[in-house]
Amino acid sequence: MIKIGILGGAGYTAGELIRLLLNHPQADISFVNSESNAGNLLTDVHEGLYGETDMRFTSEMPFADVDLLFFCFGHGKSEAFLKEHTIPDHVRIIDLAQDFRLKGDHDYVYGLPEINKAAIANARHVANPGCFATAIQLALLPAAKLKLLTKDISVNAITGSTGAGQKPGPTTHFSWRNDNLSIYKPFTHQHLAEIYQSLNQLQGTPAIGGKGEPTVDFIPYRGPFARGIFATAVVKVGSSIDCDPVIAYKEFYRDAAFTHYTDKPVDMKQVVNTNKCLVHAELFDNKLLVTSTIDNLLKGAVGQAVQNMNLMFGLDETAGLRLKASAF
């Protein structure tokens, strides 16, 4: 059994992570840390766990007793935490924040299994991808491998309110978000940097995202639903393309555990409450339209984190993640 500690245990992502791990055949949650909720039952915060556990939050952090830590902190807090605490060498870490997603002076492997599976399997530390980044990368990575990203790429993606976290705010409370749409952070979203990093990993030349280079023109939308991401990308491929990109997309994801190419247009409801990403591509003259959809809390966060855990500990990649979408 993998003994697990969870830090930052009171948010939406931690609640979903606990739900998955309680039903994972090889996971044993040793502690869930939350300073503000110490002593309270997990179900006082994560009410969907009633009947699943009688565990309580703790202020303790017995690192020596676990094999793996999940960091469910807000962005910027993981790096600060590690400067203030010493983690034993035997303890592996999966960080769900953005602190270590970009290559730098650290040993964190970027945890997108579709392109980094072998590296994740050998990693001590993994930086879990962002939710928008996951959906957009999975839409564009096959095109990058074909070196088709030579002009600006247009991306629109809409996300559910859980992507904004558990703490209510002016743009997340129900009366504002329901029956409403709005954009935010156009062209400047923080996930762009990790998107460029992965696309360049596959495409090489021409590079993407630098000065004078093709960019991903990303417009994020707030959606009037709780969970899910639906993304569309338009890639201008030119008239001289010498392959069928649809066939290439099918081949790219042929062996992927959770990302599936489908010949039919996709709907977000097909993936909500699962760890799946569905991808569909169509060629219209010189434009390739790609659609991808994920659950932002699962494939976009903790489902992918558990997928990475499975790889790190030599388990079946799908262990504990055979979740089914609603039929309606």
Coordinates of C-alpha atoms in Angstrom, one line a residue:
M1 CA 0.0 0.0 0.0
I2 CA 1.1 3.6 -0.7
K3 CA 1.0 5.6 2.5
I4 CA -0.2 9.1 1.5
G5 CA -0.2 12.6 3.2
I6 CA -2.3 15.4 1.8
L7 CA -1.4 19.1 2.5
G8 CA -3.9 21.9 1.9
G9 CA -6.7 19.4 2.5
A10 CA -9.8 21.7 2.6
G11 CA -10.2 22.8 -1.0
Y12 CA -12.1 21.4 -3.9
T13 CA -9.1 19.5 -5.4
A14 CA -8.3 17.9 -2.0
G15 CA -11.9 16.8 -1.6
E16 CA -11.9 15.1 -5.0
L17 CA -8.4 13.6 -4.3
I18 CA -9.6 12.1 -1.0
R19 CA -12.7 10.6 -2.8
L20 CA -10.4 8.9 -5.4
L21 CA -7.9 7.7 -2.9
L22 CA -10.5 6.2 -0.5
N23 CA -11.5 4.0 -3.3
H24 CA -8.0 3.2 -4.7
P25 CA -6.9 -0.4 -4.2
Q26 CA -3.3 0.5 -3.3
A27 CA -3.8 3.9 -1.4
D28 CA -3.8 4.4 2.3
I29 CA -4.4 8.0 3.5
S30 CA -2.2 8.6 6.6
F31 CA -3.2 12.2 7.2
V32 CA -5.0 15.2 5.7
N33 CA -3.5 18.5 6.9
S34 CA -5.4 21.7 7.3
E35 CA -4.4 24.2 9.9
S36 CA -7.8 26.0 9.9
N37 CA -9.8 22.7 10.2
A38 CA -7.6 20.7 12.5
G39 CA -9.7 18.4 14.6
N40 CA -12.7 18.7 12.4
L41 CA -14.1 15.7 10.5
L42 CA -13.3 15.6 6.8
T43 CA -17.0 15.4 6.2
D44 CA -17.5 18.8 7.9
V45 CA -15.9 20.3 4.8
H46 CA -16.2 17.6 2.1
E47 CA -19.8 16.7 2.7
G48 CA -19.8 14.3 -0.3
L49 CA -17.6 12.0 1.8
Y50 CA -20.4 11.2 4.3
G51 CA -20.4 7.4 4.8
E52 CA -16.9 7.1 3.2
T53 CA -14.6 8.1 6.1
D54 CA -14.5 9.2 9.7
M55 CA -11.0 10.8 9.3
R56 CA -10.3 14.2 10.8
F57 CA -8.1 17.0 9.6
T58 CA -4.9 17.4 11.5
S59 CA -2.3 20.2 12.0
E60 CA 0.4 17.5 12.2
M61 CA 2.6 16.6 9.3
P62 CA 4.3 13.3 10.0
F63 CA 6.3 13.2 6.8
A64 CA 8.4 10.2 7.9
D65 CA 5.3 8.0 8.0
V66 CA 4.3 8.4 4.3
D67 CA 5.6 7.4 0.9
L68 CA 3.9 10.2 -1.0
L69 CA 2.8 13.8 -0.4
F70 CA 0.1 15.6 -2.5
F71 CA 0.5 19.4 -2.3
C72 CA -3.0 20.9 -2.8
F73 CA -1.9 24.4 -2.0
G74 CA -2.7 27.6 -3.9
H75 CA -0.3 28.7 -6.5
G76 CA 3.0 30.0 -5.0
K77 CA 2.6 28.2 -1.7
S78 CA 4.4 25.0 -2.6
E79 CA 7.8 26.6 -3.2
A80 CA 7.5 28.6 0.0
F81 CA 6.5 25.5 2.0
L82 CA 9.5 23.6 0.8
K83 CA 11.8 26.4 1.9
E84 CA 10.4 26.2 5.4
H85 CA 10.1 22.4 5.8
T86 CA 12.4 19.4 5.3
I87 CA 10.8 16.5 3.5
P88 CA 12.6 13.1 3.9
D89 CA 14.4 11.8 0.8
H90 CA 12.2 8.7 0.5
V91 CA 9.0 10.7 0.3
R92 CA 7.8 11.5 -3.3
I93 CA 5.8 14.6 -4.1
I94 CA 3.0 15.5 -6.5
D95 CA 2.4 19.2 -6.6
L96 CA -0.9 20.4 -8.0
A97 CA 0.1 24.1 -8.0
Q98 CA 2.0 25.8 -10.8
D99 CA 5.2 26.4 -8.8
F100 CA 7.3 23.8 -10.6
R101 CA 5.6 23.2 -14.0
L102 CA 8.3 25.1 -15.9
K103 CA 11.8 23.8 -16.2
G104 CA 14.2 25.4 -13.9
D105 CA 16.5 24.8 -10.9
H106 CA 14.5 21.8 -9.6
D107 CA 13.9 18.1 -10.4
Y108 CA 10.2 18.2 -10.9
V109 CA 8.9 16.3 -14.0
Y110 CA 6.0 17.8 -15.8
G111 CA 3.2 15.3 -15.2
L112 CA 1.5 15.0 -18.6
P113 CA 1.5 11.2 -19.2
E114 CA 0.7 11.4 -22.9
I115 CA 4.2 12.8 -23.5
N116 CA 6.2 12.2 -20.3
K117 CA 5.1 8.8 -19.2
A118 CA 8.6 7.2 -18.8
A119 CA 10.0 10.3 -17.0
I120 CA 7.0 10.3 -14.6
A121 CA 7.6 6.6 -13.8
N122 CA 11.1 7.4 -12.7
A123 CA 10.4 10.7 -10.9
R124 CA 10.7 11.6 -7.3
H125 CA 8.8 14.9 -7.8
V126 CA 6.0 15.6 -10.3
A127 CA 4.4 18.9 -11.2
N128 CA 0.8 18.3 -12.1
P129 CA -0.4 20.2 -15.2
G130 CA -3.0 23.0 -15.1
C131 CA -6.6 22.2 -16.1
F132 CA -6.8 24.5 -19.1
A133 CA -3.2 23.5 -20.0
T134 CA -4.2 19.9 -20.1
A135 CA -7.2 20.3 -22.4
I136 CA -5.3 22.6 -24.8
Q137 CA -2.1 20.6 -24.9
L138 CA -4.0 17.4 -25.6
A139 CA -5.8 19.3 -28.5
L140 CA -2.5 20.5 -30.0
L141 CA 0.2 18.0 -29.2
P142 CA -0.4 15.8 -32.3
A143 CA -0.3 18.9 -34.5
A144 CA 3.0 19.9 -32.8
K145 CA 4.5 16.5 -33.5
L146 CA 3.6 17.0 -37.2
K147 CA 5.2 20.5 -37.0
L148 CA 2.0 22.1 -38.2
L149 CA 2.1 24.9 -35.6
T150 CA 3.7 27.5 -37.9
K151 CA 1.1 30.3 -37.6
D152 CA -0.8 31.7 -34.7
I153 CA -3.3 29.2 -33.2
S154 CA -6.7 30.4 -32.0
V155 CA -8.1 28.7 -28.9
N156 CA -11.3 29.3 -27.0
A157 CA -12.0 27.3 -23.9
I158 CA -14.8 27.4 -21.3
T159 CA -14.5 26.2 -17.7
G160 CA -16.7 25.4 -14.8
S161 CA -16.9 27.4 -11.6
T162 CA -14.9 24.8 -9.6
G163 CA -11.8 25.9 -11.5
A164 CA -11.9 29.1 -9.4
G165 CA -11.5 27.2 -6.2
Q166 CA -13.7 26.8 -3.1
K167 CA -13.6 30.4 -1.7
P168 CA -16.5 32.4 -3.2
G169 CA -15.8 35.6 -5.0
P170 CA -17.6 38.2 -7.2
T171 CA -17.3 36.1 -10.4
T172 CA -17.9 32.7 -8.8
H173 CA -21.1 32.9 -6.7
F174 CA -24.2 31.3 -8.1
S175 CA -26.3 34.3 -8.8
W176 CA -23.6 35.8 -11.0
R177 CA -22.3 32.7 -12.7
N178 CA -25.6 31.0 -13.4
D179 CA -27.1 31.8 -16.9
N180 CA -24.0 33.9 -17.7
L181 CA -20.8 33.9 -19.8
S182 CA -17.7 36.1 -19.5
I183 CA -14.1 36.1 -20.5
Y184 CA -11.1 36.6 -18.3
K185 CA -7.3 36.9 -18.8
P186 CA -7.5 37.0 -22.6
F187 CA -4.1 36.3 -24.2
T188 CA -2.4 36.4 -20.8
H189 CA -3.6 33.2 -18.9
Q190 CA -0.9 31.7 -16.7
H191 CA -1.2 28.3 -18.3
L192 CA 0.2 29.5 -21.6
A193 CA 3.8 29.1 -20.5
E194 CA 3.5 25.4 -19.7
I195 CA 1.5 25.0 -22.9
Y196 CA 4.4 26.5 -24.9
Q197 CA 6.9 24.3 -23.1
S198 CA 5.1 21.1 -24.1
L199 CA 4.3 22.1 -27.6
N200 CA 8.0 23.0 -28.2
Q201 CA 9.0 19.7 -26.6
L202 CA 7.3 17.9 -29.5
Q203 CA 7.6 20.5 -32.4
G204 CA 11.1 21.7 -31.8
T205 CA 11.3 24.0 -34.9
P206 CA 9.7 26.4 -35.5
A207 CA 9.4 27.3 -31.9
I208 CA 6.2 28.6 -30.4
G209 CA 5.5 31.4 -28.0
G210 CA 8.6 33.5 -28.3
K211 CA 9.1 37.0 -29.8
G212 CA 8.3 36.8 -33.5
E213 CA 7.1 33.2 -33.2
P214 CA 3.6 31.6 -33.6
T215 CA 1.5 32.1 -30.5
V216 CA -1.5 30.4 -28.9
D217 CA -4.2 33.2 -28.9
F218 CA -6.1 31.8 -25.9
I219 CA -9.5 33.3 -24.8
P220 CA -10.7 31.6 -21.5
Y221 CA -14.4 31.7 -20.7
R222 CA -16.2 31.3 -17.3
G223 CA -19.1 28.9 -17.8
P224 CA -22.4 28.6 -16.1
F225 CA -21.7 25.0 -14.8
A226 CA -19.7 23.5 -12.0
R227 CA -17.2 21.3 -13.6
G228 CA -15.7 20.5 -17.0
I229 CA -13.6 22.2 -19.7
F230 CA -14.6 22.4 -23.4
A231 CA -11.8 23.7 -25.7
T232 CA -11.6 24.4 -29.5
A233 CA -8.4 25.1 -31.4
V234 CA -8.0 26.3 -35.0
V235 CA -4.7 25.5 -36.6
K236 CA -3.9 26.9 -40.1
V237 CA -2.1 24.1 -41.9
G238 CA -1.5 25.4 -45.4
S239 CA -2.3 23.8 -48.7
S240 CA 0.9 21.7 -48.9
I241 CA 0.3 19.4 -45.9
D242 CA 1.5 16.0 -46.9
C243 CA -0.3 13.8 -44.4
D244 CA -3.8 13.3 -43.1
P245 CA -3.8 15.0 -39.6
V246 CA -6.9 13.1 -38.5
I247 CA -5.1 9.8 -39.0
A248 CA -2.1 11.3 -37.2
Y249 CA -4.3 12.2 -34.2
K250 CA -5.7 8.7 -34.0
E251 CA -2.3 7.2 -34.0
F252 CA -0.9 9.7 -31.5
Y253 CA -3.5 8.6 -28.9
R254 CA -3.8 5.0 -29.9
D255 CA -2.1 3.7 -26.7
A256 CA -3.1 6.6 -24.3
A257 CA -4.8 5.3 -21.1
F258 CA -7.3 8.1 -20.8
T259 CA -7.1 10.3 -23.9
H260 CA -9.2 9.0 -26.7
Y261 CA -9.7 10.2 -30.3
T262 CA -13.3 10.0 -31.5
D263 CA -14.6 10.3 -35.0
K264 CA -17.7 12.0 -33.8
P265 CA -17.9 15.6 -32.4
V266 CA -17.5 15.5 -28.6
D267 CA -19.7 16.8 -25.8
M268 CA -18.5 17.8 -22.4
K269 CA -21.0 15.6 -20.6
Q270 CA -19.2 12.6 -22.0
V271 CA -16.2 13.3 -19.7
V272 CA -17.5 15.0 -16.6
N273 CA -16.8 12.9 -13.5
T274 CA -14.2 10.8 -15.4
N275 CA -10.4 11.1 -16.0
K276 CA -10.9 11.0 -19.7
C277 CA -10.0 13.5 -22.4
L278 CA -11.9 13.2 -25.7
V279 CA -10.4 14.7 -28.8
H280 CA -11.9 15.2 -32.2
A281 CA -10.3 16.8 -35.3
E282 CA -11.7 18.0 -38.7
L283 CA -10.0 19.5 -41.7
F284 CA -11.8 22.4 -43.4
D285 CA -9.7 23.4 -46.4
N286 CA -6.5 24.8 -44.8
K287 CA -7.9 24.9 -41.3
L288 CA -7.7 22.1 -38.7
L289 CA -10.4 22.4 -36.1
V290 CA -9.6 20.4 -32.9
T291 CA -12.0 20.0 -30.0
S292 CA -11.0 18.5 -26.6
T293 CA -12.9 18.2 -23.4
I294 CA -12.0 17.1 -19.9
D295 CA -13.3 17.3 -16.3
N296 CA -11.3 20.1 -14.8
L297 CA -11.1 18.5 -11.3
L298 CA -10.2 15.1 -12.6
K299 CA -8.1 14.9 -15.8
G300 CA -7.4 18.6 -15.2
A301 CA -6.2 18.1 -11.6
V302 CA -6.5 15.2 -9.2
G303 CA -7.4 12.4 -11.6
Q304 CA -4.3 13.1 -13.5
A305 CA -2.4 13.4 -10.2
V306 CA -3.5 9.9 -9.2
Q307 CA -2.7 8.7 -12.8
N308 CA 0.8 10.1 -12.1
M309 CA 1.0 8.4 -8.7
N310 CA 0.2 5.0 -10.4
L311 CA 3.1 5.5 -12.8
M312 CA 5.5 6.6 -10.1
F313 CA 4.8 3.5 -8.0
G314 CA 4.7 1.0 -10.9
L315 CA 0.9 0.4 -10.7
D316 CA -1.5 -0.1 -13.6
E317 CA -1.9 3.5 -14.9
T318 CA -5.7 3.2 -14.6
A319 CA -5.8 1.9 -11.0
G320 CA -8.6 3.7 -9.1
L321 CA -9.6 5.7 -12.1
R322 CA -12.1 3.7 -14.0
L323 CA -14.8 6.3 -13.5
K324 CA -17.9 6.5 -15.7
A325 CA -19.7 9.5 -17.1
S326 CA -23.4 9.9 -16.6
A327 CA -25.5 8.5 -19.5
F328 CA -27.7 11.7 -19.4

